[in-house]
Amino acid sequence: MKPGRVLIIGAGLAGSLLAVYLARAGWKVELVERRADPRARRLAVGRSINLAISARGLKALRRAGLEDTVLKDAIRMRGRTIHPVAGETHFHPYSSDPTLAINSVSRSALNLTLLDAAAAEPNVTLAFEERCTGVDPTRAEATFVHDPMGTTRTVTADLIVGTDGAYSAARAALQKSERFDYSQDFLGHGYKELTIPPVTVGPYAPFAMEPNALHIWPRGESMMIALPNPDGSFTCTLFWRHDGDGSSFAAIRTAADATTHFQSVYPDAVPMMPTLGEDFERNPVGTMVTVRCNPWVRGCVALLGDAAHAIVPFYGQGANASFEDCESLLDALTHESTIDAALARYQRDRIANANAIADMAKYNFVEMRDLAGRASFQRRKKVEQFLHRMAPERFTPLYDLVSFSTVPYTEAKARGAANVRAVSTAITLFVIAIIVAVMILAVLLARFALGLGAP
Amino acid sequence: MKPGRVLIIGAGLAGSLLAVYLARAGWKVELVERRADPRARRLAVGRSINLAISARGLKALRRAGLEDTVLKDAIRMRGRTIHPVAGETHFHPYSSDPTLAINSVSRSALNLTLLDAAAAEPNVTLAFEERCTGVDPTRAEATFVHDPMGTTRTVTADLIVGTDGAYSAARAALQKSERFDYSQDFLGHGYKELTIPPVTVGPYAPFAMEPNALHIWPRGESMMIALPNPDGSFTCTLFWRHDGDGSSFAAIRTAADATTHFQSVYPDAVPMMPTLGEDFERNPVGTMVTVRCNPWVRGCVALLGDAAHAIVPFYGQGANASFEDCESLLDALTHESTIDAALARYQRDRIANANAIADMAKYNFVEMRDLAGRASFQRRKKVEQFLHRMAPERFTPLYDLVSFSTVPYTEAKARGAANVRAVSTAITLFVIAIIVAVMILAVLLARFALGLGAP
C-alpha cells in the first residue's frame, strides 16, 4: 500500500507513538490534541501520575528507538511489598526470575518523550487545543473546534485513527452508526492520589521505603498502593468504594476523618505522609471504567487505545495494551494492500485480546486488594513459581505471561485458567504424597513395634 | 406527595399510558413527541406493525380503563402453529389452560388509543414535532427544537420522564454523567416485515390460515413468524442473519432470489404471499438491540420503557414490560413522600426485572427459531404441561409465568430455571420406572417360563 494521509485524534501515549510509527513508514501524519501543548510548560497531560511499563510496552518503545530514553528515568519494581495493618511488611517477587521487573514511569514524562519524538518527524504536523466535534466515517473527515478562538475546521484524510481516550469523541460518532455494540461499565470503587515525599535519612533515602517494589496495603474491600518516582517520592493511590460505610469516599471526606482512618487502617503509612490531610481534601476522586466496543473500525475510521478499550488499572497494562495496538496497526498497514484490509486485520487481531486484558485487569483488583493479603494465596503463588522452575517450558505463571512476555492476552488468559487447575492438582498430589508417606511410616513403625513385642 | 408538573419525553406506548396515569393522579402533564401527530392522519408511529399484549399489559391497560377498547380489535393467539419445511403444520398451545391466549394487536392502533386517552385528560398538554436536544438533570429542564420551524424552547418540570425509545435522547444526556453504566448490544440477526393478505375462500377466510395462533417457520439459525390482523391479513416477520451465506440479508437481496429461496425454505407460505418479491425488495431491514443501563434515575430525571431497557422482541414482552414500568412509577409516586424517594423506589423495583426479561427474550429467539422445530423440545413442553396439571400450585411453566401471570420477571426467570431441572428429574424418574417395570416383567416371565419347564 502506498502510504497516504492519516489523521490521528488525540496526542496521548498511543496517539503520539502511532504518529512516530506511521510517519517513519511514509505516512503524512496530522496529530490533533484537545488539550494545550504540554511541551510549552512541560505539563502533565491528564490526571494519573505514574504507570507501569512492562515487556509489551518496552517492545513497542524499542521499535521506535525510545526504550532506553524511557528506561533511563524508570524505577524497576521487582515485586510487591505487602503492608499488613500490624506487623512487618513482606516482599513477594513478581517472577521466579529475579532479573524481571516492571517499570514505574511518569505518565507525563513518557507522553513528553513520545510527543518530542513525533514532533521530530518531518512527516508529522501537530495541532493543540482543537476539540473534535464530529467524525464522518463515510466521508473520511473530522471536524474540530479551536477552543481558544472558537474557529472550526474540517480535516480529511485517507485514514482516521481515534486515540482520544476513554471518553473518545471519535467513538461517540461511531456509536451512532448502525449495529455498533458498546458498553461502559463503572467500578463501584473510585481512586484518589496521595503522596509520600522524599526523605533525607533512613535506609532507602531519598526513598521513605524500599524503592524497587510496588507497595500494597491490601484491606479486603479496599486498598492503597504506592509506586516509586525518580525524585525519591512515591505516588500513592487509594482505591475505596464511592458509596457506603467504612473505607468509602462518601463516608470519609475531611482531613481529620482521613487522618483518623489512616491511623487505624494504614498505620505504617501515616508517618511517611506529612501532607495526608490536605492532599486528601484537595485531590479529586477519579472513576474507573471498562469500555468495550465492536467493531473498532467503520469505513476508514479506526479506534485505538483507551478509545477502543478503556480498562481498569489493576494489571498495569493500559498503556502496554495500547502500545501493542499501535504495533498491530502498523503491521497491518505494512502487510495489507488496502486500508480496508489493513483495518479489518487490525481489529481481528486486537478485539479479543483487548477483551481478555479487560477481564484480567478487573480480576486483578480482587487479587491485589484481597487475596494478596492472604497466606493461602501466597502459598499458591509459591507453588506456581516452583512449577515454573521445574518445567519452565510447560508452566509459566499468569503474571509472567502478561507482564514479562508478549504472548497474546487471549493466550495468557487461557493458560492462566489452566494454571489454576494445575496448581490445585499439584497441591492435591502433594497432600496425597504426604498422606501416603505418613501411612508407610506408620506401617513401618507398627511392624517395628510388633517386631519388638514378638516372642 | 403533592402532584406537581411532569414532562414526559416521547408519546409512544409507554409515554402515552404514563400521561394518562399521572394526569388522573393530579399531575400537570406535558407530553412532547418528536414525530408528527399520528391522530391527524391516523398514522403509524414507528415501524413494527403488531405486537402481543398479554397479562401484564392487560392489567396496566385495565387500570386506565382501556382493556376492553384494546381487546375489541385484538386477535387471540392460543398457541404456536409450527410450519415444517415439508409435511403438516402442528399446533402447540401456549398453556395447558385452553382459555389462555396472548393478543395480537396493531401497534399503531394501540398507540392511537393511548394518545386519545391522554388527550382527553384536562391535565395533559400535547406537543408534536419537538425533538429533545438536551436534558439537564441538575436543573430539571429539557430543551426541544420544533423541527418544522427550527425554533427552540426549554421546559422545566418537577419530574422528567424519558420514554423516548431505544435511541433515547434523555438517556444520551444521562450517559454523559458520571458513573452511568450503559450497554447496547445488537443481534447478528435483522428483521424484515412481509405480508400475507386476506383471502376470499378457504376454511379460515378471510384468513389464509388458522387465525388464533402465532405461526412459526423455525429453520434453526433463522425463522419467519406471522401474526394475525383483524382485516384477515397476517404480518410476517423474517428473522435472518445480517451477514453470511444461506438465509441472510447480505446473501439474498433481489425479488427473484427471495422467491427462489422461499420456495425451498418456506414452501407452504409462498402461495399465500402474492407480493413476496416486491415486499422483500421494498421493505427495510431492521436491527434489534438490547439496551441496559444503570441507574435509570439521575436527579429528577427517570428513564422508562425502551429508553431504559430496549429488549429483543422474541418473548412479545417489550410493551408489556414498559406498561409494568408505568404502573411501578405511578405506585412509587403515590406511596412515597418525595420525588427522590419515589424514583429510588421505582428503579429498585424495575432494573432487575428489566434485566431478567431482556435475558429471557434473547433466549426465546433460540427456542422459537431452533428448539420449537424439534420433537425433543415438544416432549419437554408436554411434560411441563403435565406437571402443571398435576401440581398447578407448585409447577407453572415459564411461558405461563411470563405471559399469563404478573409475578416479577426475576421470579419467573428463577422458577423457569428450576422447572428445567424438575422436568429433567421427571423424565429420569419416568425412564427409571419404565426400566424397573420391564425388569419386573422379565423376572415374572422368567419365573413363569421356569415354572413351565419345571418337572
Coordinates of N, CA, C and O in Angstrom, one line a residue, chain B residues 56 292 311-317 352-368 398-399 401-403 407-417:
Chain B
R56 N -49.6 -8.9 31.7 CA -49.0 -7.7 32.3 C -49.6 -6.5 31.6 O -50.0 -5.5 32.3
R292 N -29.2 -1.8 28.1 CA -29.3 -1.9 29.5 C -28.6 -0.7 30.1 O -27.6 -0.2 29.5
I311 N -35.4 -4.3 24.6 CA -35.2 -5.7 24.5 C -35.6 -6.3 23.1 O -36.3 -5.6 22.4
V312 N -35.1 -7.5 22.8 CA -35.4 -8.1 21.5 C -36.8 -8.6 21.6 O -37.4 -8.9 22.7
P313 N -37.5 -8.8 20.5 CA -39.0 -9.0 20.5 C -39.5 -10.4 20.7 O -40.7 -10.6 20.7
F314 N -38.6 -11.3 21.1 CA -39.0 -12.7 20.9 C -39.8 -13.3 22.0 O -40.3 -14.4 22.0
Y315 N -40.0 -12.5 23.1 CA -41.0 -13.0 24.1 C -42.3 -12.2 24.0 O -43.2 -12.4 24.9
G316 N -42.4 -11.3 23.1 CA -43.6 -10.5 23.0 C -43.8 -9.6 24.3 O -44.9 -9.4 24.6
Q317 N -42.7 -9.2 24.9 CA -42.9 -8.6 26.2 C -42.4 -7.1 26.3 O -42.5 -6.5 27.3
A352 N -33.8 -4.9 38.0 CA -33.5 -6.3 37.9 C -34.6 -7.1 37.1 O -34.3 -8.0 36.3
N353 N -35.8 -6.6 37.2 CA -36.9 -7.2 36.3 C -36.6 -7.0 34.9 O -36.8 -7.9 34.0
A354 N -36.2 -5.8 34.5 CA -35.9 -5.5 33.1 C -34.8 -6.3 32.6 O -34.8 -6.9 31.5
N355 N -33.7 -6.5 33.4 CA -32.6 -7.4 33.0 C -33.1 -8.8 32.8 O -32.6 -9.5 31.9
A356 N -34.0 -9.3 33.7 CA -34.4 -10.6 33.6 C -35.2 -10.9 32.3 O -35.0 -11.9 31.6
I357 N -36.1 -10.0 31.9 CA -36.9 -10.2 30.7 C -36.0 -10.0 29.5 O -36.2 -10.6 28.4
A358 N -35.0 -9.1 29.6 CA -34.0 -9.0 28.5 C -33.3 -10.3 28.2 O -33.2 -10.7 27.0
D359 N -32.9 -11.0 29.3 CA -32.2 -12.3 29.1 C -33.2 -13.3 28.5 O -32.8 -14.0 27.6
M360 N -34.4 -13.3 29.1 CA -35.4 -14.3 28.6 C -35.8 -14.1 27.1 O -36.0 -15.0 26.4
A361 N -35.8 -12.8 26.7 CA -36.2 -12.5 25.4 C -35.1 -13.0 24.4 O -35.4 -13.5 23.3
K362 N -33.9 -12.8 24.8 CA -32.8 -13.3 23.9 C -32.8 -14.8 23.8 O -32.7 -15.4 22.7
Y363 N -33.1 -15.5 24.9 CA -33.1 -16.9 24.9 C -34.3 -17.4 24.1 O -34.2 -18.4 23.4
N364 N -35.4 -16.7 24.2 CA -36.6 -17.2 23.4 C -36.4 -17.2 21.9 O -37.1 -17.9 21.2
F365 N -35.5 -16.4 21.4 CA -35.2 -16.5 20.0 C -34.7 -17.9 19.6 O -35.1 -18.5 18.6
V366 N -33.8 -18.4 20.5 CA -33.3 -19.8 20.2 C -34.4 -20.8 20.3 O -34.5 -21.7 19.4
E367 N -35.3 -20.6 21.3 CA -36.4 -21.5 21.4 C -37.3 -21.5 20.1 O -37.7 -22.5 19.6
M368 N -37.6 -20.3 19.7 CA -38.5 -20.1 18.5 C -37.9 -20.6 17.2 O -38.6 -21.3 16.5
L398 N -42.6 -21.7 32.5 CA -42.1 -20.4 32.3 C -43.0 -19.5 31.5 O -43.2 -18.4 31.8
Y399 N -43.4 -20.1 30.3 CA -44.2 -19.3 29.4 C -45.5 -18.7 30.1 O -45.8 -17.6 29.9
L401 N -45.8 -18.2 33.3 CA -45.3 -17.2 34.3 C -45.1 -15.8 33.7 O -45.4 -14.8 34.2
V402 N -44.5 -15.8 32.5 CA -44.2 -14.6 31.8 C -45.4 -14.0 31.2 O -45.6 -12.8 31.3
S403 N -46.2 -14.8 30.5 CA -47.3 -14.2 29.7 C -48.7 -14.3 30.3 O -49.5 -13.5 30.0
V407 N -46.3 -12.2 38.1 CA -45.2 -12.4 39.1 C -44.0 -11.7 38.5 O -43.8 -11.6 37.2
P408 N -43.1 -11.1 39.3 CA -42.0 -10.3 38.8 C -41.2 -11.2 37.8 O -41.0 -12.4 38.0
Y409 N -40.6 -10.6 36.8 CA -39.8 -11.3 35.8 C -38.7 -12.0 36.4 O -38.3 -13.1 36.0
T410 N -38.1 -11.4 37.5 CA -36.9 -12.1 38.1 C -37.4 -13.4 38.7 O -36.7 -14.4 38.6
E411 N -38.6 -13.4 39.3 CA -39.1 -14.7 39.9 C -39.4 -15.7 38.8 O -39.1 -16.9 38.9
A412 N -40.0 -15.2 37.7 CA -40.4 -16.1 36.6 C -39.1 -16.7 36.1 O -39.1 -17.9 35.9
K413 N -38.0 -15.9 35.9 CA -36.8 -16.5 35.4 C -36.2 -17.5 36.3 O -35.8 -18.6 35.9
A414 N -36.2 -17.3 37.6 CA -35.7 -18.2 38.6 C -36.5 -19.5 38.6 O -36.0 -20.6 38.6
R415 N -37.8 -19.3 38.6 CA -38.7 -20.5 38.6 C -38.5 -21.3 37.3 O -38.6 -22.5 37.3
G416 N -38.3 -20.6 36.2 CA -38.1 -21.3 34.9 C -36.9 -22.1 34.9 O -36.8 -23.3 34.4
A417 N -35.8 -21.6 35.6 CA -34.6 -22.4 35.7 C -34.8 -23.7 36.5 O -34.3 -24.8 36.2

